[in-house]
Amino acid sequence: MSKVLNIVPDRCTGCMQCELACSWVQTGTFAPSKSVIRVNVFDEEASYAPYTCLQCDEAWCMSACPVNAIAIDEATGAKVVIEASCIGCHLCTIACPFGTVFTTPKSDTATKCNLCGGDPACATACPTDAIEYVEADRAGGWFEPWTERVNSNYVEAATGAN
Amino acid sequence: MGGWTGKLLRVNLTTGTHAIEDIPVAWMREYIGGRGLAARYLYEEMDPTADPLGPENKLIFATGPLTGTPVPCGARYMVVTKGALTNAITTSNSGGHWGPELKFAGYDLLILEGQAPRPSYLFIYDDRVEIRDAAQYWGKGVFETEDGLREELGIPALRVSCIGPAGENLVKFACIMNDKHRAAGRSGVGTVMGSKNLKAIAVRGTGGVDIAEPEAFMKAVWEMRAEMQDNPGRKSFTELGTAATIDLTNAFGGLPTRNFQQGQFEHAEALNGNAVKDTRMVSNKACFACTIACGRVCRLGEHSEKYMVNVHPRNWKTAGEGPEYEAAWALGADTGVGDLDAVLKANWLCNDLGMDPISMGSTLASAMELYQTGVIGDDDVETPLTFGSAEALVRMCEATAYREGFGTELAEGAKRMGEKFNRPEVFMGSKGQEFPAYDPRGFQGMGVAYATCNRGGCHLRAWTPGPESSTMDPHTPAGKSEWVVPEQNRTTSHDNTGVCLFVAGAGGPMEKIAPCVSAATGHPYSMDEVLKIGERTWNIERLWNLRAGLTKADDSLPKRLLKEPHTDGPSKGVTVNLEFMLPIYYEARGWDPEGVPSPEKLTELGLASL
């Protein structure tokens, strides 16, 4: 079974160590704007949600690419951008339902999570284990209680109930 | 070269022009960055006798070489200017995400000059710099301003520092707030920004911080992280936040209560770290690159209807940050209020309206003493200023920011207010700045630390309760000055790097940070050099203050601490022996008996030409 990034929002404190580590490995500088993992902050909900590519089985970014510039890394199952082939058409960024394919500002080519070749820097850097790299069947257990709580907060806010 | 960007952005608000300049490499090396580098610029460029609220005052935002890097807690920026509260140089530090963003935009320093002709905000997007109209934000709270700018500019990742109504109304202890709940809090830096008609600085940076020696740098970062991971101080900060300190100071009779009339607070347990964690906290929150996450996010929930006033920051219904130790003390013990919900509301009002909760609480406590002793009466105030009144606490925070009723007096700070009512002794502070949450009668060393701090009463330059609660007798003055001097140098150097001071108590001392600075910048810094840089910075700040007209007489403490001991508790019978400690302090600094740095000392520090 392949491994996946298991991201647990309740453990995240919003420190951005993952963005720093990602940009360092991907671009050689500490620049969160170039990171392909991003932390969404919902400050009034006291909630922080790192998000990155889910490495979909049925990857729409791959299907959308007109020049086959996104390929599967056999070792990790990651969908990887072949930068030399990318023509910068942005179709993959539109096709992705989760908004996790980005573009590199200067070259305008696509960039996305490649699982760092099997040793994701974001998971190593996270100080609270909010990002773990685990076997796929161990991932996602946090999801239902979390959505239930977040949804109820929204209902409270919308209805004015305390 | 790495760590530093090597560039500064200078904006003249009077003329609306800006320029990007190179920072002299020699200065970067001599000061590391941050607080020291900014002090060097202020010394070079500004007349220290200028009016802090006039266009001649300069407002400098300074990051360090480690700001925006993964060094744990490399989030800080410093605001350096002439303080509106103190008329001395001030160096106010803040975390959050704004400092790193300025760095990513390409600047180590931002120097603001002049005075905008109308309410304005500054927009920085890498090398695009614009001064824009802020009419629609003037009068708005901090939370609304930040959200509004993000929406207007259409940049979700925008980072904002701004002032609230308190800064606009020139409340003497107004803050510059960033990321809603983070503050460059002390000495009235927000007042200076308000006097410049500048509502906000909105920044987006898409560049990065480069590193001179990547391999050595990552090794040093991971060594520091590993050390911090299992450190008991780090664990306590994470679990209980800074408010855990209440238990320590209260146990030693060093928790100032009711304007320093007592040294212990009977409701301390209602405000401490456990009370916050167990009753109102919903989450930790970290600043940029922080592996501690001491920030508390709290919800009032069903208690949000208590103590209603005219303004209602949105987060009263949802969630907000705080209280940390200093705010819990100033708005709690010092005013005698033992209700956490009132303290939280007052704290959030301070954050949204942009005021320093330490000076706010302490000034209100001084006013409560005036009320207690009959100097002011019910004709002077809309609500009785009785010690312990939660209603008065919450309402007066609002009234102060808007200068309504007696709030006009509070807005001037405790020193000016006390003088106006011919009771200067109710001011508990030094150099015009109210003390933070340590009673020097419980921790003798805090007396000399408070009296000598360049920016007035401050807890962040030499935290003597650490050694005084463990290895030193807290009540004797002996040995205290000798500890305070090198500690002030160390913390100053720490501020220069851009790393949060809290890591020092969490397994990340300067010995761990220095290798990170060396690898990031490519300039080898030994511990000796690092401490020398702290001393150099301290001395240049001192020289600036002397030129501004401050003298030995300003290295003083209120009569209460020198003459009036507590009548019970662990610190019973103790007064502060500053007369003993100050000459030793001057000597340890290499200053003459009047507190002026000797020519030999200045030569040693490379400051002889100043």
PDB file of N, CA and C in Angstrom, chain B residues 291-345:
ATOM      1  N   THR B 291       7.569  27.021  17.288  1.00  0.00           N
ATOM      2  CA  THR B 291       7.321  25.634  17.676  1.00  0.00           C
ATOM      3  C   THR B 291       6.834  25.546  19.126  1.00  0.00           C
ATOM      4  N   ILE B 292       6.498  26.700  19.719  1.00  0.00           N
ATOM      5  CA  ILE B 292       5.971  26.713  21.091  1.00  0.00           C
ATOM      6  C   ILE B 292       4.455  26.862  21.062  1.00  0.00           C
ATOM      7  N   ALA B 293       3.964  27.875  20.389  1.00  0.00           N
ATOM      8  CA  ALA B 293       2.534  28.185  20.312  1.00  0.00           C
ATOM      9  C   ALA B 293       1.966  28.565  21.674  1.00  0.00           C
ATOM     10  N   CYS B 294       2.557  29.600  22.313  1.00  0.00           N
ATOM     11  CA  CYS B 294       2.058  30.038  23.622  1.00  0.00           C
ATOM     12  C   CYS B 294       0.741  30.798  23.483  1.00  0.00           C
ATOM     13  N   GLY B 295       0.387  31.228  22.277  1.00  0.00           N
ATOM     14  CA  GLY B 295      -0.846  31.989  22.077  1.00  0.00           C
ATOM     15  C   GLY B 295      -2.067  31.182  22.486  1.00  0.00           C
ATOM     16  N   ARG B 296      -2.949  31.831  23.241  1.00  0.00           N
ATOM     17  CA  ARG B 296      -4.210  31.182  23.663  1.00  0.00           C
ATOM     18  C   ARG B 296      -5.336  31.732  22.795  1.00  0.00           C
ATOM     19  N   VAL B 297      -6.101  30.862  22.181  1.00  0.00           N
ATOM     20  CA  VAL B 297      -7.323  31.330  21.532  1.00  0.00           C
ATOM     21  C   VAL B 297      -8.484  30.948  22.432  1.00  0.00           C
ATOM     22  N   CYS B 298      -9.256  31.951  22.822  1.00  0.00           N
ATOM     23  CA  CYS B 298     -10.325  31.732  23.778  1.00  0.00           C
ATOM     24  C   CYS B 298     -11.686  32.071  23.177  1.00  0.00           C
ATOM     25  N   ARG B 299     -12.707  31.455  23.719  1.00  0.00           N
ATOM     26  CA  ARG B 299     -14.087  31.778  23.361  1.00  0.00           C
ATOM     27  C   ARG B 299     -14.846  32.134  24.628  1.00  0.00           C
ATOM     28  N   LEU B 300     -15.671  33.177  24.538  1.00  0.00           N
ATOM     29  CA  LEU B 300     -16.497  33.534  25.693  1.00  0.00           C
ATOM     30  C   LEU B 300     -17.773  32.714  25.724  1.00  0.00           C
ATOM     31  N   GLY B 301     -18.216  32.258  24.541  1.00  0.00           N
ATOM     32  CA  GLY B 301     -19.426  31.437  24.477  1.00  0.00           C
ATOM     33  C   GLY B 301     -20.599  32.125  25.127  1.00  0.00           C
ATOM     34  N   GLU B 302     -21.248  31.409  26.044  1.00  0.00           N
ATOM     35  CA  GLU B 302     -22.464  31.941  26.674  1.00  0.00           C
ATOM     36  C   GLU B 302     -22.196  33.162  27.565  1.00  0.00           C
ATOM     37  N   HIS B 303     -20.915  33.415  27.861  1.00  0.00           N
ATOM     38  CA  HIS B 303     -20.586  34.550  28.730  1.00  0.00           C
ATOM     39  C   HIS B 303     -20.368  35.841  27.958  1.00  0.00           C
ATOM     40  N   SER B 304     -20.595  35.795  26.654  1.00  0.00           N
ATOM     41  CA  SER B 304     -20.275  36.965  25.831  1.00  0.00           C
ATOM     42  C   SER B 304     -21.226  38.134  26.076  1.00  0.00           C
ATOM     43  N   GLU B 305     -22.312  37.929  26.780  1.00  0.00           N
ATOM     44  CA  GLU B 305     -23.255  39.030  27.027  1.00  0.00           C
ATOM     45  C   GLU B 305     -22.900  39.838  28.281  1.00  0.00           C
ATOM     46  N   LYS B 306     -21.907  39.373  29.044  1.00  0.00           N
ATOM     47  CA  LYS B 306     -21.540  40.102  30.264  1.00  0.00           C
ATOM     48  C   LYS B 306     -20.817  41.403  29.923  1.00  0.00           C
ATOM     49  N   TYR B 307     -20.996  42.396  30.760  1.00  0.00           N
ATOM     50  CA  TYR B 307     -20.250  43.659  30.657  1.00  0.00           C
ATOM     51  C   TYR B 307     -20.285  44.257  29.257  1.00  0.00           C
ATOM     52  N   MET B 308     -21.474  44.490  28.746  1.00  0.00           N
ATOM     53  CA  MET B 308     -21.584  45.050  27.403  1.00  0.00           C
ATOM     54  C   MET B 308     -21.246  46.540  27.419  1.00  0.00           C
ATOM     55  N   VAL B 309     -20.566  46.987  26.373  1.00  0.00           N
ATOM     56  CA  VAL B 309     -20.286  48.414  26.184  1.00  0.00           C
ATOM     57  C   VAL B 309     -20.748  48.798  24.784  1.00  0.00           C
ATOM     58  N   ASN B 310     -20.344  49.968  24.320  1.00  0.00           N
ATOM     59  CA  ASN B 310     -20.908  50.449  23.054  1.00  0.00           C
ATOM     60  C   ASN B 310     -20.344  49.744  21.817  1.00  0.00           C
ATOM     61  N   VAL B 311     -19.060  49.418  21.851  1.00  0.00           N
ATOM     62  CA  VAL B 311     -18.510  48.716  20.693  1.00  0.00           C
ATOM     63  C   VAL B 311     -18.453  47.214  20.987  1.00  0.00           C
ATOM     64  N   HIS B 312     -18.674  46.435  19.969  1.00  0.00           N
ATOM     65  CA  HIS B 312     -18.667  44.980  20.119  1.00  0.00           C
ATOM     66  C   HIS B 312     -17.768  44.364  19.072  1.00  0.00           C
ATOM     67  N   PRO B 313     -16.493  44.200  19.375  1.00  0.00           N
ATOM     68  CA  PRO B 313     -15.640  43.512  18.395  1.00  0.00           C
ATOM     69  C   PRO B 313     -16.273  42.170  18.027  1.00  0.00           C
ATOM     70  N   ARG B 314     -16.202  41.831  16.744  1.00  0.00           N
ATOM     71  CA  ARG B 314     -16.870  40.630  16.247  1.00  0.00           C
ATOM     72  C   ARG B 314     -16.486  39.383  17.014  1.00  0.00           C
ATOM     73  N   ASN B 315     -15.230  39.331  17.457  1.00  0.00           N
ATOM     74  CA  ASN B 315     -14.785  38.072  18.040  1.00  0.00           C
ATOM     75  C   ASN B 315     -15.364  37.815  19.425  1.00  0.00           C
ATOM     76  N   TRP B 316     -16.122  38.759  19.977  1.00  0.00           N
ATOM     77  CA  TRP B 316     -16.763  38.462  21.257  1.00  0.00           C
ATOM     78  C   TRP B 316     -17.704  37.274  21.115  1.00  0.00           C
ATOM     79  N   LYS B 317     -18.209  37.076  19.895  1.00  0.00           N
ATOM     80  CA  LYS B 317     -19.114  35.949  19.644  1.00  0.00           C
ATOM     81  C   LYS B 317     -18.357  34.715  19.180  1.00  0.00           C
ATOM     82  N   THR B 318     -17.169  34.919  18.632  1.00  0.00           N
ATOM     83  CA  THR B 318     -16.464  33.770  18.068  1.00  0.00           C
ATOM     84  C   THR B 318     -15.240  33.441  18.917  1.00  0.00           C
ATOM     85  N   ALA B 319     -14.067  33.894  18.517  1.00  0.00           N
ATOM     86  CA  ALA B 319     -12.870  33.572  19.292  1.00  0.00           C
ATOM     87  C   ALA B 319     -11.808  34.639  19.089  1.00  0.00           C
ATOM     88  N   GLY B 320     -10.945  34.779  20.077  1.00  0.00           N
ATOM     89  CA  GLY B 320      -9.855  35.747  19.968  1.00  0.00           C
ATOM     90  C   GLY B 320      -8.693  35.312  20.839  1.00  0.00           C
ATOM     91  N   GLU B 321      -7.558  35.993  20.683  1.00  0.00           N
ATOM     92  CA  GLU B 321      -6.362  35.600  21.420  1.00  0.00           C
ATOM     93  C   GLU B 321      -6.241  36.305  22.766  1.00  0.00           C
ATOM     94  N   GLY B 322      -5.634  35.639  23.688  1.00  0.00           N
ATOM     95  CA  GLY B 322      -5.345  36.205  24.995  1.00  0.00           C
ATOM     96  C   GLY B 322      -6.215  35.559  26.063  1.00  0.00           C
ATOM     97  N   PRO B 323      -5.980  35.891  27.345  1.00  0.00           N
ATOM     98  CA  PRO B 323      -4.958  36.821  27.806  1.00  0.00           C
ATOM     99  C   PRO B 323      -3.633  36.110  28.053  1.00  0.00           C
ATOM    100  N   GLU B 324      -2.524  36.841  27.841  1.00  0.00           N
ATOM    101  CA  GLU B 324      -1.245  36.318  28.295  1.00  0.00           C
ATOM    102  C   GLU B 324      -0.953  36.934  29.670  1.00  0.00           C
ATOM    103  N   TYR B 325       0.217  36.595  30.216  1.00  0.00           N
ATOM    104  CA  TYR B 325       0.491  36.933  31.608  1.00  0.00           C
ATOM    105  C   TYR B 325       0.342  38.421  31.913  1.00  0.00           C
ATOM    106  N   GLU B 326       0.991  39.258  31.101  1.00  0.00           N
ATOM    107  CA  GLU B 326       1.006  40.683  31.416  1.00  0.00           C
ATOM    108  C   GLU B 326      -0.399  41.286  31.380  1.00  0.00           C
ATOM    109  N   ALA B 327      -1.185  40.910  30.369  1.00  0.00           N
ATOM    110  CA  ALA B 327      -2.538  41.449  30.270  1.00  0.00           C
ATOM    111  C   ALA B 327      -3.414  40.931  31.407  1.00  0.00           C
ATOM    112  N   ALA B 328      -3.260  39.635  31.732  1.00  0.00           N
ATOM    113  CA  ALA B 328      -4.057  39.059  32.819  1.00  0.00           C
ATOM    114  C   ALA B 328      -3.743  39.763  34.138  1.00  0.00           C
ATOM    115  N   TRP B 329      -2.478  40.152  34.307  1.00  0.00           N
ATOM    116  CA  TRP B 329      -2.110  40.870  35.528  1.00  0.00           C
ATOM    117  C   TRP B 329      -2.634  42.310  35.518  1.00  0.00           C
ATOM    118  N   ALA B 330      -2.326  43.037  34.427  1.00  0.00           N
ATOM    119  CA  ALA B 330      -2.632  44.481  34.427  1.00  0.00           C
ATOM    120  C   ALA B 330      -4.132  44.719  34.485  1.00  0.00           C
ATOM    121  N   LEU B 331      -4.868  43.950  33.666  1.00  0.00           N
ATOM    122  CA  LEU B 331      -6.312  44.150  33.627  1.00  0.00           C
ATOM    123  C   LEU B 331      -6.985  43.403  34.768  1.00  0.00           C
ATOM    124  N   GLY B 332      -6.247  42.469  35.390  1.00  0.00           N
ATOM    125  CA  GLY B 332      -6.803  41.671  36.486  1.00  0.00           C
ATOM    126  C   GLY B 332      -6.298  42.131  37.850  1.00  0.00           C
ATOM    127  N   ALA B 333      -5.184  41.519  38.300  1.00  0.00           N
ATOM    128  CA  ALA B 333      -4.698  41.778  39.653  1.00  0.00           C
ATOM    129  C   ALA B 333      -4.482  43.263  39.944  1.00  0.00           C
ATOM    130  N   ASP B 334      -3.926  43.987  38.996  1.00  0.00           N
ATOM    131  CA  ASP B 334      -3.575  45.380  39.284  1.00  0.00           C
ATOM    132  C   ASP B 334      -4.811  46.251  39.478  1.00  0.00           C
ATOM    133  N   THR B 335      -5.899  45.894  38.820  1.00  0.00           N
ATOM    134  CA  THR B 335      -7.150  46.637  39.033  1.00  0.00           C
ATOM    135  C   THR B 335      -8.032  45.919  40.063  1.00  0.00           C
ATOM    136  N   GLY B 336      -7.549  44.786  40.561  1.00  0.00           N
ATOM    137  CA  GLY B 336      -8.299  44.033  41.564  1.00  0.00           C
ATOM    138  C   GLY B 336      -9.452  43.225  40.991  1.00  0.00           C
ATOM    139  N   VAL B 337      -9.509  43.090  39.662  1.00  0.00           N
ATOM    140  CA  VAL B 337     -10.608  42.356  39.033  1.00  0.00           C
ATOM    141  C   VAL B 337     -10.236  40.878  38.900  1.00  0.00           C
ATOM    142  N   GLY B 338     -11.025  40.010  39.496  1.00  0.00           N
ATOM    143  CA  GLY B 338     -10.733  38.576  39.471  1.00  0.00           C
ATOM    144  C   GLY B 338     -11.671  37.791  38.576  1.00  0.00           C
ATOM    145  N   ASP B 339     -12.276  38.479  37.598  1.00  0.00           N
ATOM    146  CA  ASP B 339     -13.224  37.823  36.700  1.00  0.00           C
ATOM    147  C   ASP B 339     -12.580  37.671  35.318  1.00  0.00           C
ATOM    148  N   LEU B 340     -12.285  36.433  34.943  1.00  0.00           N
ATOM    149  CA  LEU B 340     -11.571  36.173  33.693  1.00  0.00           C
ATOM    150  C   LEU B 340     -12.337  36.703  32.474  1.00  0.00           C
ATOM    151  N   ASP B 341     -13.658  36.634  32.516  1.00  0.00           N
ATOM    152  CA  ASP B 341     -14.441  37.111  31.361  1.00  0.00           C
ATOM    153  C   ASP B 341     -14.279  38.615  31.165  1.00  0.00           C
ATOM    154  N   ALA B 342     -14.254  39.356  32.273  1.00  0.00           N
ATOM    155  CA  ALA B 342     -14.045  40.805  32.174  1.00  0.00           C
ATOM    156  C   ALA B 342     -12.645  41.103  31.652  1.00  0.00           C
ATOM    157  N   VAL B 343     -11.670  40.333  32.133  1.00  0.00           N
ATOM    158  CA  VAL B 343     -10.288  40.531  31.685  1.00  0.00           C
ATOM    159  C   VAL B 343     -10.169  40.227  30.198  1.00  0.00           C
ATOM    160  N   LEU B 344     -10.822  39.140  29.759  1.00  0.00           N
ATOM    161  CA  LEU B 344     -10.792  38.789  28.330  1.00  0.00           C
ATOM    162  C   LEU B 344     -11.427  39.881  27.481  1.00  0.00           C
ATOM    163  N   LYS B 345     -12.577  40.379  27.924  1.00  0.00           N
ATOM    164  CA  LYS B 345     -13.228  41.440  27.149  1.00  0.00           C
ATOM    165  C   LYS B 345     -12.358  42.699  27.095  1.00  0.00           C
TER     166      LYS B 345
END
